[in-house]
Coordinates of C-alpha atoms in Angstrom, one line a residue:
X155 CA 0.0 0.0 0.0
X156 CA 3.1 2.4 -0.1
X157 CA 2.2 5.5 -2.0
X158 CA -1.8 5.1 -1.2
X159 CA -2.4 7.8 1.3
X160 CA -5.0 5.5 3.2
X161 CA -6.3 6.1 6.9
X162 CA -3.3 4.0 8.3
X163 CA -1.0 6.3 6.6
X164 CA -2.4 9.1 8.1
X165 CA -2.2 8.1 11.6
X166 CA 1.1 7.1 11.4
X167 CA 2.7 10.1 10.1
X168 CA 0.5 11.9 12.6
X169 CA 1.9 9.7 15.4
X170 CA 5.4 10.2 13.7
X171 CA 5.1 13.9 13.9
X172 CA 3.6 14.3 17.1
X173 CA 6.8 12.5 18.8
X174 CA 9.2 14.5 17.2
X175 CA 7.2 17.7 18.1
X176 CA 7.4 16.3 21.4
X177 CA 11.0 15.8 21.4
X178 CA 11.0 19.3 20.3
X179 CA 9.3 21.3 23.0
X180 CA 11.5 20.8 25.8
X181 CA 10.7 23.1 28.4
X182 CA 7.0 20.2 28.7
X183 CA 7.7 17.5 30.5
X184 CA 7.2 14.2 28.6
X185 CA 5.1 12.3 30.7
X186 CA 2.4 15.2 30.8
X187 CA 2.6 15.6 26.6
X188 CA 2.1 12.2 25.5
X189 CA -1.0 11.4 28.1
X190 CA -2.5 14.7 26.1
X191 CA -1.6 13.7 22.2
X192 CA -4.2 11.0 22.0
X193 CA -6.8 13.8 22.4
X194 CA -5.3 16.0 19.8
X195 CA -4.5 13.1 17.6
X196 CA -8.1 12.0 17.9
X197 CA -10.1 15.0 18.8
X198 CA -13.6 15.1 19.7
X199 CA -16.1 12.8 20.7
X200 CA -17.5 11.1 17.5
X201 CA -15.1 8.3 15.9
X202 CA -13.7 8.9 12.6
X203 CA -12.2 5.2 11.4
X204 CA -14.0 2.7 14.0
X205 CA -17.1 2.6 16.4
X206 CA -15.6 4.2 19.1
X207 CA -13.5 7.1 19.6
X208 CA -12.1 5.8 23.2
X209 CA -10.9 2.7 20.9
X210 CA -9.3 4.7 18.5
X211 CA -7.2 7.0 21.2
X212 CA -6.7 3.7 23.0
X213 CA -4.9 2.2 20.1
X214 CA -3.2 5.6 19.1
X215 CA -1.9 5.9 22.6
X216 CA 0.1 2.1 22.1
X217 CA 1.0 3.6 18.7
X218 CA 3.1 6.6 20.5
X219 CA 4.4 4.0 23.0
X220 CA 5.9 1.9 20.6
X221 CA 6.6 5.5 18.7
X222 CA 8.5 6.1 21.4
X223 CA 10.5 2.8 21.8
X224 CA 8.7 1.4 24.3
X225 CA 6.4 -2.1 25.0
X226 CA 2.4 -2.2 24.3
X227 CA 0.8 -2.2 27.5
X228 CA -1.3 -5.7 27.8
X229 CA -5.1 -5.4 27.2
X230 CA -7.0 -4.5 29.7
X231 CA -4.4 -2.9 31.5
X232 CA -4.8 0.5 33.3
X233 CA -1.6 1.8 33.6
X234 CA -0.6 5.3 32.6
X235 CA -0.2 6.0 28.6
X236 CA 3.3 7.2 30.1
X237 CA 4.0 4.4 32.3
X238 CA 8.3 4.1 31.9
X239 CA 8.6 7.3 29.9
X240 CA 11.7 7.6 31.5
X241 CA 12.9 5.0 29.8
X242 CA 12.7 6.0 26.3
X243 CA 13.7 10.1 27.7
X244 CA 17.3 9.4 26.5
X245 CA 19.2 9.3 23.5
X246 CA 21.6 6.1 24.7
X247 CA 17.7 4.0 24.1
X248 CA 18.2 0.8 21.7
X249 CA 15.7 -0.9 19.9
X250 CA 14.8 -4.0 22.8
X251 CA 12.7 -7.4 21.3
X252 CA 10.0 -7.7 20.3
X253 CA 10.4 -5.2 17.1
X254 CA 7.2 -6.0 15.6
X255 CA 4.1 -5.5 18.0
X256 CA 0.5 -6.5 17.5
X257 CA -1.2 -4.3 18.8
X258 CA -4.3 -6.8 20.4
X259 CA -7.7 -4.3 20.7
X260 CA -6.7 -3.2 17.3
X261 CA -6.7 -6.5 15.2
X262 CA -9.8 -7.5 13.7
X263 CA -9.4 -10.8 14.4
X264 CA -9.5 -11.8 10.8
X265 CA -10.2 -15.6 9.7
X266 CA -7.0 -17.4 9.0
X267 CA -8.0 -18.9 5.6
X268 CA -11.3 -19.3 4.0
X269 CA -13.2 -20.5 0.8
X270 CA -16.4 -18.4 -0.1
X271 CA -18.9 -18.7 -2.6
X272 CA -19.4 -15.0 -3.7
X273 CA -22.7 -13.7 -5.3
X274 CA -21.3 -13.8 -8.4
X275 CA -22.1 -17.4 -8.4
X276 CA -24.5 -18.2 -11.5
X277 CA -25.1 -22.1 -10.6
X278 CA -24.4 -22.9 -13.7
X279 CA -25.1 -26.5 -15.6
X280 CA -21.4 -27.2 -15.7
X281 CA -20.5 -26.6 -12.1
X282 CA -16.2 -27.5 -12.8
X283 CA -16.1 -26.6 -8.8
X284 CA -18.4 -29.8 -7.7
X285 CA -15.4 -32.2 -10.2
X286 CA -12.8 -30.8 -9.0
X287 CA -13.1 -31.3 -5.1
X288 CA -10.9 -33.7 -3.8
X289 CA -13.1 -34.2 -0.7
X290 CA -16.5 -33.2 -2.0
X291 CA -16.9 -30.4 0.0
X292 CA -18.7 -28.4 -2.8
X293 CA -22.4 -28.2 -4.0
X294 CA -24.5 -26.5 -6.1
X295 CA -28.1 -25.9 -4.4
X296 CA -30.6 -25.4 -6.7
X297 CA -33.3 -23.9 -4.8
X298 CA -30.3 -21.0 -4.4
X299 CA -29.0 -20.8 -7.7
X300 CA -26.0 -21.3 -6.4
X301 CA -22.4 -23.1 -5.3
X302 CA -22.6 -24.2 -1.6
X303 CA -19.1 -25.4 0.6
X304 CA -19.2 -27.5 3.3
X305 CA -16.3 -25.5 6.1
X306 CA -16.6 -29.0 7.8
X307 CA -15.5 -30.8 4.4
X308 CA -12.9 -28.2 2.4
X309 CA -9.3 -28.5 3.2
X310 CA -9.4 -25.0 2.0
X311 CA -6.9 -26.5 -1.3
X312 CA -8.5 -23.3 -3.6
X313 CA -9.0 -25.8 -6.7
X314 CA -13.0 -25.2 -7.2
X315 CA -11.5 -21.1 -7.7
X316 CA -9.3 -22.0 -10.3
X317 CA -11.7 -24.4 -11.6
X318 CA -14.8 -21.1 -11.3
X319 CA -15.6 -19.5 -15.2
X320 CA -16.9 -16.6 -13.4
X321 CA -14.3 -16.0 -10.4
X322 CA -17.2 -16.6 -8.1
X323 CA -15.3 -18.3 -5.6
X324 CA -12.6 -16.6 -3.9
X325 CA -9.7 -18.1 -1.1
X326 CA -9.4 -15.6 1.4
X327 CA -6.2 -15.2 3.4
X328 CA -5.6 -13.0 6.6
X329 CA -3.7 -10.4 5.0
X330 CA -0.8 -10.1 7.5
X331 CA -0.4 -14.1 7.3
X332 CA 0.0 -13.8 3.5
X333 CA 2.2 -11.3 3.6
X334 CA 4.5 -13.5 6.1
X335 CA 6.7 -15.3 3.8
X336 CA 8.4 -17.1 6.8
X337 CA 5.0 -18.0 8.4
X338 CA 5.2 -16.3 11.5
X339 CA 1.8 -15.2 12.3
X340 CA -1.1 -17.7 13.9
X341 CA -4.2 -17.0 15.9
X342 CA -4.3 -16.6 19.5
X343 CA -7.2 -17.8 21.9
X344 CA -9.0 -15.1 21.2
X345 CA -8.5 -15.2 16.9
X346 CA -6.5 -12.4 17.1
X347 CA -3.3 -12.5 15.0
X348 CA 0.2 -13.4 17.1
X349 CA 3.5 -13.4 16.0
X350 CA 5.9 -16.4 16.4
X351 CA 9.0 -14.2 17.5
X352 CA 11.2 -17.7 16.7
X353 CA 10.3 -17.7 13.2
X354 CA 9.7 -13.5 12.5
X355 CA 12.7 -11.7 10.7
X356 CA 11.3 -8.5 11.3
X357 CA 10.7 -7.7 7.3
X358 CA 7.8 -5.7 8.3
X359 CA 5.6 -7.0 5.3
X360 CA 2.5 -8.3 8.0
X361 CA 2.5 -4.4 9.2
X362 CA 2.0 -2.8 5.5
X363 CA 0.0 -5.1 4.9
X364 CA -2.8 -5.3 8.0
X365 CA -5.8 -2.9 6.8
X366 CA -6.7 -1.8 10.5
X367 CA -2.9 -1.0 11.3
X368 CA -2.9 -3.3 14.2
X369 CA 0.7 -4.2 13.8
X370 CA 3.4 -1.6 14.4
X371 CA 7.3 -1.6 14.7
X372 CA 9.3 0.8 17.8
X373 CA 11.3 4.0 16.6
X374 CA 13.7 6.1 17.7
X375 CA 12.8 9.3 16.4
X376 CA 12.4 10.6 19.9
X377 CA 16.0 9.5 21.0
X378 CA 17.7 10.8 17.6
X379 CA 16.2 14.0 18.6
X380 CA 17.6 14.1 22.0
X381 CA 21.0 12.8 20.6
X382 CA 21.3 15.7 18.6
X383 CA 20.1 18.3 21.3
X384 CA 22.9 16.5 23.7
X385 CA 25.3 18.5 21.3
X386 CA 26.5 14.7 19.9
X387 CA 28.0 15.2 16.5
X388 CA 25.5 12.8 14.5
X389 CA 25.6 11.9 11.0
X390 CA 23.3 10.4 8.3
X391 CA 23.6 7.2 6.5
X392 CA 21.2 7.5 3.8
X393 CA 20.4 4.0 2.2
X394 CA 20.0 4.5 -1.4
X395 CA 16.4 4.0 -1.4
X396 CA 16.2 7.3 -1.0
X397 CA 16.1 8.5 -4.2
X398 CA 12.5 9.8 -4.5
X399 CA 10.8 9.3 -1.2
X400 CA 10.5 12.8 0.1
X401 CA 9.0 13.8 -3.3
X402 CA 10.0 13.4 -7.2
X403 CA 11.6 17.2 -6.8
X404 CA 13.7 16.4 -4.1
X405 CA 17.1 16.1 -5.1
X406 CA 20.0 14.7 -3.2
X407 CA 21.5 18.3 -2.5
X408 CA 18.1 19.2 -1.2
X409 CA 18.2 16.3 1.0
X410 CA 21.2 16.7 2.2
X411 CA 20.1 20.7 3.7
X412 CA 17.2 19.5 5.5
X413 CA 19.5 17.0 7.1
X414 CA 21.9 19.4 8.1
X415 CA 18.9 22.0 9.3
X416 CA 18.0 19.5 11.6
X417 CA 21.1 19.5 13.3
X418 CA 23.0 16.3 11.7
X419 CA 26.6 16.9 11.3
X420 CA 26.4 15.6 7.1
X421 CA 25.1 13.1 5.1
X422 CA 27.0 9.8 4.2
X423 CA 25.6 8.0 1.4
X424 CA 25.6 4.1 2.2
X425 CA 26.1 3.1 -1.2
X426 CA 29.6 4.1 -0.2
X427 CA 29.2 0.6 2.3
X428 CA 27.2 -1.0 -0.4
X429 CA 30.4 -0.9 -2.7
X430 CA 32.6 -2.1 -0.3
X431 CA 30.4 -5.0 0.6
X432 CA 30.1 -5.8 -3.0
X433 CA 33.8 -6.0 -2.7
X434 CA 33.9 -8.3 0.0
X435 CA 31.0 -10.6 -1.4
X436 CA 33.0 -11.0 -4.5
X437 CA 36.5 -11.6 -2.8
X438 CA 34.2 -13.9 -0.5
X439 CA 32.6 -15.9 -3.8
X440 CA 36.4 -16.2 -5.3
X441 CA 38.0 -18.0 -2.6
X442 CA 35.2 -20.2 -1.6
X443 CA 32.8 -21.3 -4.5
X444 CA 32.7 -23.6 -5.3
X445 CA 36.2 -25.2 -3.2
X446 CA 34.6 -24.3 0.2
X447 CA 30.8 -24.1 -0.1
X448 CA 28.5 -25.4 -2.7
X449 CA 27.3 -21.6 -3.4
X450 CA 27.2 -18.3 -1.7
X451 CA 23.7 -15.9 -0.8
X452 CA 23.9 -12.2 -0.3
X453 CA 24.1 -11.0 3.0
X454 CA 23.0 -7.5 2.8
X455 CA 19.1 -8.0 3.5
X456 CA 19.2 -8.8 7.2
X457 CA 15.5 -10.3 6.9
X458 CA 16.7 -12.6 4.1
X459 CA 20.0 -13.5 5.3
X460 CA 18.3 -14.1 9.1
X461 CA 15.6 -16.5 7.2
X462 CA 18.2 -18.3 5.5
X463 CA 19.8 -19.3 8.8
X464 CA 16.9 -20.4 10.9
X465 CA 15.6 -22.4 8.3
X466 CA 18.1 -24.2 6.9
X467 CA 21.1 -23.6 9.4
X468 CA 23.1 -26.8 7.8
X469 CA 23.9 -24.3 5.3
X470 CA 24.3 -20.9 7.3
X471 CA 27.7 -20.7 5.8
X472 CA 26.2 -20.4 2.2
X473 CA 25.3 -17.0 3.5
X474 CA 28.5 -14.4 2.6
X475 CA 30.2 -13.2 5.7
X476 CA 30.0 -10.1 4.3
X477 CA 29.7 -6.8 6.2
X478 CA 26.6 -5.4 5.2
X479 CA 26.1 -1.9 3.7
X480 CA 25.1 -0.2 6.9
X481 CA 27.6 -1.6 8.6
X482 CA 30.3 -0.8 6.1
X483 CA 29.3 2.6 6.7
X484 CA 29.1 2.9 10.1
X485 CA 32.5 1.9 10.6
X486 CA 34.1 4.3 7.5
X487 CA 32.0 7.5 9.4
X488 CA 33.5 6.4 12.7
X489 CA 36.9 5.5 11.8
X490 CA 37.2 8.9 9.8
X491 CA 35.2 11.0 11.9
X492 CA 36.4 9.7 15.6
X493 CA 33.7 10.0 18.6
X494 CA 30.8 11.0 16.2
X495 CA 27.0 8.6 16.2
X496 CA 25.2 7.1 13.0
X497 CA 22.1 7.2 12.2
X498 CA 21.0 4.7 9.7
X499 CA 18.0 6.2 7.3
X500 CA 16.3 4.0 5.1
X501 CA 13.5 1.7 4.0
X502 CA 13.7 -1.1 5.8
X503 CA 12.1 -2.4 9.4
X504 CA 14.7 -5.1 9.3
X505 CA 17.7 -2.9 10.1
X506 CA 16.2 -2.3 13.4
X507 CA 16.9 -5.5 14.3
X508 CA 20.1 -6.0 12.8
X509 CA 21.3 -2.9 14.7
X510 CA 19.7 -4.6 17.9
X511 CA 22.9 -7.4 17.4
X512 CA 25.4 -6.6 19.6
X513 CA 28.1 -6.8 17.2
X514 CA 26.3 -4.4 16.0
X515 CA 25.5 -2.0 17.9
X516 CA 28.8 -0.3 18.6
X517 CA 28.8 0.7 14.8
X518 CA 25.0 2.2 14.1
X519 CA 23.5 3.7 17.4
X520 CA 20.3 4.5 16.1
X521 CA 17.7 3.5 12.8
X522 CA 15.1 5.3 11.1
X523 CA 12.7 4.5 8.1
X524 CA 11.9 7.4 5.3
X525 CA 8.4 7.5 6.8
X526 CA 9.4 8.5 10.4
X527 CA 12.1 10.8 8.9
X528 CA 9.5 12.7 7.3
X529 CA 7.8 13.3 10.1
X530 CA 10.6 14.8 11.8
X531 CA 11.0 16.9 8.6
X532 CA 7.3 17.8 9.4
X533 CA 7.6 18.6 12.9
X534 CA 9.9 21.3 12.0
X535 CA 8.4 22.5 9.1
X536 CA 11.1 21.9 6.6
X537 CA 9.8 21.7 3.1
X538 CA 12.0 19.6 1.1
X539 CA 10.8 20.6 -2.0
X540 CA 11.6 24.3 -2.1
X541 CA 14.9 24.7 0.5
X542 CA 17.9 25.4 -1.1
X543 CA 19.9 23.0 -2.5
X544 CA 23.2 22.0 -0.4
X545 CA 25.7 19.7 -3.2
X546 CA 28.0 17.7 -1.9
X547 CA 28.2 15.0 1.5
X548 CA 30.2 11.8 1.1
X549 CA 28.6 10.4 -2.1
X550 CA 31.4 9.0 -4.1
X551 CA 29.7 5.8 -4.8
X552 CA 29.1 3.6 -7.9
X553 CA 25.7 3.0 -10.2
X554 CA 26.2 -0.6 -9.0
X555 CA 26.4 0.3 -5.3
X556 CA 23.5 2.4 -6.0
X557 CA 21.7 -0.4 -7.5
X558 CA 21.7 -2.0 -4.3
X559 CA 18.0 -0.7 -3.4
X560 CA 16.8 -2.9 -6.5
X561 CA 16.1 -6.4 -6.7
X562 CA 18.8 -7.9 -8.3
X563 CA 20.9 -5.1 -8.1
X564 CA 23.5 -6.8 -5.4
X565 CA 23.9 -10.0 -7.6
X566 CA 24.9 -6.9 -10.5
X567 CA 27.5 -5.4 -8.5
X568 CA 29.0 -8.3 -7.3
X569 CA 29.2 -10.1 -10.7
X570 CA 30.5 -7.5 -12.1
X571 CA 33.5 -7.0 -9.1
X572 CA 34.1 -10.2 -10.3
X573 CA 34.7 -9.9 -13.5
X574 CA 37.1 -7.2 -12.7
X575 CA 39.1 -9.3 -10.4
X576 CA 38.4 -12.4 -12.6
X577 CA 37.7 -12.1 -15.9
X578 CA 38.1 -15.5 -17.0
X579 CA 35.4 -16.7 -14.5
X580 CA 31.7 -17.0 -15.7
X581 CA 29.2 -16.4 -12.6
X582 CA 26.0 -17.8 -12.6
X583 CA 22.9 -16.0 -10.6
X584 CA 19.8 -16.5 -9.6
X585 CA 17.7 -13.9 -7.8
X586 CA 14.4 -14.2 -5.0
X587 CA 12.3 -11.3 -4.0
X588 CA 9.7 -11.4 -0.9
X589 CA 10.6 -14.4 1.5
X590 CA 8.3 -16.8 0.1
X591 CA 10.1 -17.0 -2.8
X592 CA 13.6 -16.7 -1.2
X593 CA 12.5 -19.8 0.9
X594 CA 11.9 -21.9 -2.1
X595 CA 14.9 -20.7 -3.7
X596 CA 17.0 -21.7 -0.8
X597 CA 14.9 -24.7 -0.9
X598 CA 16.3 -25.8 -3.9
X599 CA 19.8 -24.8 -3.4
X600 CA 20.1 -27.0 -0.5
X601 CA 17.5 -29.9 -1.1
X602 CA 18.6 -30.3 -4.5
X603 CA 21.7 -28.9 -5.4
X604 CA 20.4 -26.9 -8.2
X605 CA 22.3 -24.1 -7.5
X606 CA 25.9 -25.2 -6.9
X607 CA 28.0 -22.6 -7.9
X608 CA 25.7 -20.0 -8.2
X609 CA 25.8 -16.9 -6.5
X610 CA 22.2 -16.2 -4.9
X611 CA 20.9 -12.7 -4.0
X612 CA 17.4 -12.2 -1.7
X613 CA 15.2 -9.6 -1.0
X614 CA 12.6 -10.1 1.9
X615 CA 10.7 -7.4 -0.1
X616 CA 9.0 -8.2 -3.1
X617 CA 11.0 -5.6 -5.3
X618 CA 14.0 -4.7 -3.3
X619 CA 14.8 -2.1 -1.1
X620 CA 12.2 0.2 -2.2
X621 CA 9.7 -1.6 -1.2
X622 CA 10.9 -2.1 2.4
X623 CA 8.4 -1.5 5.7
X624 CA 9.2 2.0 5.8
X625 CA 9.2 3.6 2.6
X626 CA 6.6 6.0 1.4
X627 CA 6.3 6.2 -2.8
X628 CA 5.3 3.7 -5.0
X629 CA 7.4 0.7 -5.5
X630 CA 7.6 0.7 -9.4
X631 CA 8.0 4.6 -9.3
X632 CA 11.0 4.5 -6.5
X633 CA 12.8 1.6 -8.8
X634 CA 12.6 4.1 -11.7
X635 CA 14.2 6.6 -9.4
X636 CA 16.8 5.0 -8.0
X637 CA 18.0 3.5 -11.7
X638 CA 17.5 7.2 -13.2
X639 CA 20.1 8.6 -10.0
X640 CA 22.4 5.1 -10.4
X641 CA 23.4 6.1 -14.0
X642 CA 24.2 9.6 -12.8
X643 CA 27.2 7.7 -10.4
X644 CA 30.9 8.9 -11.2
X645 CA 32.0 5.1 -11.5
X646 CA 30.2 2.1 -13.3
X647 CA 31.5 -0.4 -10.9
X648 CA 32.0 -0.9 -7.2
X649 CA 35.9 -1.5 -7.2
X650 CA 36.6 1.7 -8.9
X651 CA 35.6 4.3 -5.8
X652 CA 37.9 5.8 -3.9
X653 CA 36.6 4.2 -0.4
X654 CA 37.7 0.3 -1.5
X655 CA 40.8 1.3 -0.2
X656 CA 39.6 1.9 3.0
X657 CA 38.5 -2.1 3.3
X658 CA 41.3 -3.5 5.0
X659 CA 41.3 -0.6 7.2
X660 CA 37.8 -1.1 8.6
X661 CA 38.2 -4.5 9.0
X662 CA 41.1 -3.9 11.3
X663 CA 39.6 -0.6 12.9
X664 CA 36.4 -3.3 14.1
X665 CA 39.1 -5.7 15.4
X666 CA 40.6 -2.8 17.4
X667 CA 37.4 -1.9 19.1
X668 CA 36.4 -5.3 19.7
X669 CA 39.5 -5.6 21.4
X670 CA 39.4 -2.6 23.4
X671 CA 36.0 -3.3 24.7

C-alpha cells in the first residue's frame, strides 16, 4: 500500500510527527505531553475510522508508545499511557525485542483462511467446482441458484477457484499471514493475530499489509532528537532507497540541507558501504565457490540472510560473511570522523533488528525508516521541495552500489566486481524477492543442489529495497528513481571508488574496538 495515502497512513505520520514535536518542546515535561496527544490526535467525541472514539485513542496511545521505543501495555491494562517514559527520555535507548508488536484491541481478528462462494455465483449446468473437489466439499443448491461449501469438508486447497468461469469463488487469506513469507503469524485464543518471534525476521511486510494498522514496529525518532540536542555530532547514513521518497523534486542536495537543518553533522551515502560489501561478497565468492561451499547468498538484506539461517542452518555458511552496507558505513564515518553517532536512514524495518545485534550495535547507534524521517522533517516544518539545495556530502559511490535498493541489483555489483578481479570466471545468478520465494529458492539450493556454484541474491521485499516497511512512494515509481540517480554515479562499478581502499582498514579498525571493549 506504499504511496496510497489510506487512513493507516495518516495516523502514522500523525503519530510520527507528534513525537518528534514532542522531542522538540523541551521546556514540557514528557510524561504530561504524551498522556494529552491522543486527544489531539483523535479529537472530539465522535469516531472517525471505527465505532468508538475511546478505541481509537486507546490504540493511538500504544501507537506513541511503541513510537516512542517502548512495549504495548497488555489489554486491559490500566496503567498510565506514560507508564516508563523515563525509559525512552534518552538518547543512549536501543531498539529492545520484540520489534514488531500487534497491537491486540486493534486487530480485527481476521479468519486465517477461508473458501467463499461469492454472489457472483450463476449455478451454472457445468458446475467445474463440484469435479474438481478432492473431498466433496462443494455443491450447487438449486433452490439457491448457487455453489454451496461444506467449512466441515474443504481443506481450503482453492481448486474449485481456479476451476470457477466466473471467479465466483474466492480463497481468502488473513492479510498479514500472506504477507509473512516465513509463516510467522497464527491465531491466539481469542483469533487475534500473534507473531511467532522464533520464526519472525522482522521484514515488516505483516505491518503494510494489515488494513486496521494493528501491527506496528518501535522507533527512535524521539532518541535521535535528543541525541542531537545532547550536542553529539551525528551523521546520516542514507540508504540508497532514498532517491524519490520525500517527493520526485527532491534532489540529493536538497536532501542533504534539511538534514543538516536539523542538526545532523552531514550526510553519508551508504552506497559508499554497499560498494565495499560488493567488494567483499565478490573476494568472499572467489575463494570459496565452489572449493569451500557449494554456493554463496547475499548478506545484505538482514530479513533474508536471518531466514536463510533459521531455516536451513546446515547451510548458514552459504550466507557471505560479508559486512553489510550499513555496517560498512558505520565503521568508514567512525573511523574517519572519531567520537561521532550514525544514524541509519532508510526503507527497511529489518535494520532495526540488525542494529539490535550486539556486534552491532557499537557501529549504528540508532535506525530510522523514510516515513518516520518525514515526520521529523514535518515537525519542523522543513519543506524539502523548495529549501535550497546543499551539493555535496560523502557520495562517491558507484551506479552498481546504488543499484543495491533494486532487486537484483547486489547480484549486478557483485558479478561484475568479479569480472574485474576475474575475468576468466563465468558467474551464474539467480535472484528471489519477498521471503516466500527466497524460501523456495534456498529450498532448492540445499535440497537439490540446483544451485551449486551460483551466487544467490534475496530480498525479503518483493522488489527490493524500495519496497521495504518504511518507505513512502510507490514501489515501481521509486525503482525508476533510483535506476535514473544510479546512472548519474561517477564510477560504473564498485571497485573503482575511492573508499575500496579503506577495506582493510575497517576491518582492522572493528578488530581494534572489539579488542578494546
Amino acid at each position: 500500500m506504499r504511496g496510497i495515502e489510506t487512513r493507516i497512513q495518516m495516523i502514522r505520520h500523525q503519530i510520527f510527527r507528534e513525537v518528534a514535536r514532542m522531542a522538540y518542546e523541551q521546556e514540557k515535561p514528557v510524561a504530561e505531553q504524551i498522556e494529552k496527544l491522543p486527544y489531539k490526535i483523535i479529537p472530539g467525541e465522535v469516531a472517525n475510522f471505527r465505532n468508538d472514539v475511546f478505541l481509537e485513542r486507546a490504540i493511538v496511545g500504544e501507537r506513541l508508545r511503541l513510537a516512542m521505543g517502548l512495549p504495548c501495555r497488555g489489554a486491559g491494562e490500566q496503567a498510565p499511557l506514560s507508564e516508563g517514559i523515563e525509559d525512552a527520555d534518552k538518547p543512549e535507548t536501543y531498539y529492545t525485542p520484540p520489534l514488531i508488536n500487534v497491537i491486540k484491541f486493534a486487530c480485527n481478528a481476521c479468519p486465517e483462511k477461508r473458501v467463499l462462494v461469492t454472489e457472483g455465483c450463476m449455478g451454472c449446468l457445468a458446475h467445474p467446482c463440484v469435479e474438481v473437489c478432492p473431498k466433496d466439499a462443494v455443491h450447487v443448491d438449486r433452490t439457491m441458484g448457487r455453489a454451496q461449501i461444506d467449512p466441515e469438508k474443504c481443506v481450503k486447497c482453492g481448486r474449485c477457484a481456479d476451476a470457477c468461469g466466473y471467479h465466483a469463488i474466492i480463497v481468502q487469506e488473513r492479510p498479514c499471514a500472506a504477507a509473512c513469507g516465513v509463516d510467522a503469524i497464527h491465531s491466539d485464543q481469542q483469533g487475534k493475530a500473534d507473531i511467532n518471534y522464533d520464526k519472525c525476521v522482522s521484514c515488516g511486510m505483516c505491518l503494510v499489509n494489515c488494513p486496521f494498522g494493528a501491527i506496528a514496529d518501535k522507533s527512535q525518532i524521539f532518541q535521535v532528537i535528543r541525541g542531537i540536542q545532547t550536542g553529539e555530532k551525528i551523521y546520516a547514513a542514507m540508504a540508497p532507497a532514498f532517491v524519490g521518497q520525500f517527493g520526485p523534486k527532491v534532489t540529493a542536495g536538497k536532501l542533504r540541507a534539511a538534514v543538516k537543518k536539523l542538526g545532523f553533522a552531514d550526510v553519508f551515502e551508504v552506497a559508499i558501504g554497499a560498494d565495499l560489501c560488493a567488494v567483499q561478497e565478490a573476494e568472499d565468492f572467489l575463494e570459496n565457490v565452489p572449493e569451500k561451499l557449494p554456493f554463496m547468498a547475499t548478506s545484505c538484506c538482514p530479513a533474508w540472510a536471518a531466514m536463510a539461517k533459521k531455516i536451513f542452518p546446515s547451510h548458514a555458511q552459504c550466507v557471505s560473511m560479508a559486512l553489510t552496507p550499513m555496517t560498512l558505513t558505520a565503521r568508514l564515518i567512525k573511523h574517519t570522523r572519531p567520537g561521532s553517532k550514525v544514524v541509519f536512514i532508510g526503507p527497511c524495518s529489518a535494520k532495526k533488528l540488525e542494529a539490535m545485534d550486539p556486534t552491532v550495535r557499537s557501529e549504528v547507534d540508532f535506525v530510522l525508516t523514510f516515513e518516520e524521517m518525514a515526520g521529523i522533517f514535518a515537525a519542523k516544518g522543513i519543506d524539502l521541495e523548495t529549501i535550497e539545495e546543499r551539493p555535496g556530502g560523502v557520495n562517491d559511490s558507484s551506479a552498481d552500489g546504488r543499484g543495491f535498493a533494486v532487486s537484483g541489483g547486489v547480484a549486478r555489483a557483485v558479478t561484475d566486481v568479479i569480472q574485474e578481479k576475474a575475468p576468466d570466471r563465468t558467474v551464474q545468478v539467480t535472484c528471489a524477492e519477498g521471503l516466500q520465494d527466497c524460501r523456495k529458492l534456498m529450498a532448492l539450493a540445499t535440497k537439490t543442489g540446483k544451485y551449486n556454484g551460483f551466487l544467490l541474491e534475496g530480498m525479503a521485499c518483493p522488489g527490493g529495497c524500495v519496497a521495504g516497511a518504511g518507505t513512502i512512494q510507490p514501489i515501481g515509481k521509486s525503482s525508476a528513481s533510483v535506476k535514473a540517480y544510479a546512472a548519474k554515479a561517477s564510477h560504473p562499478n564498485a571497485d573503482q571508488t575511492k573508499w575500496v581502499e579503506e577495506l582493510e582498514h575497517l576491518v582492522d579498525f572493528s578488530q581494534t574496538k572489539s579488542t578494546e571493549q
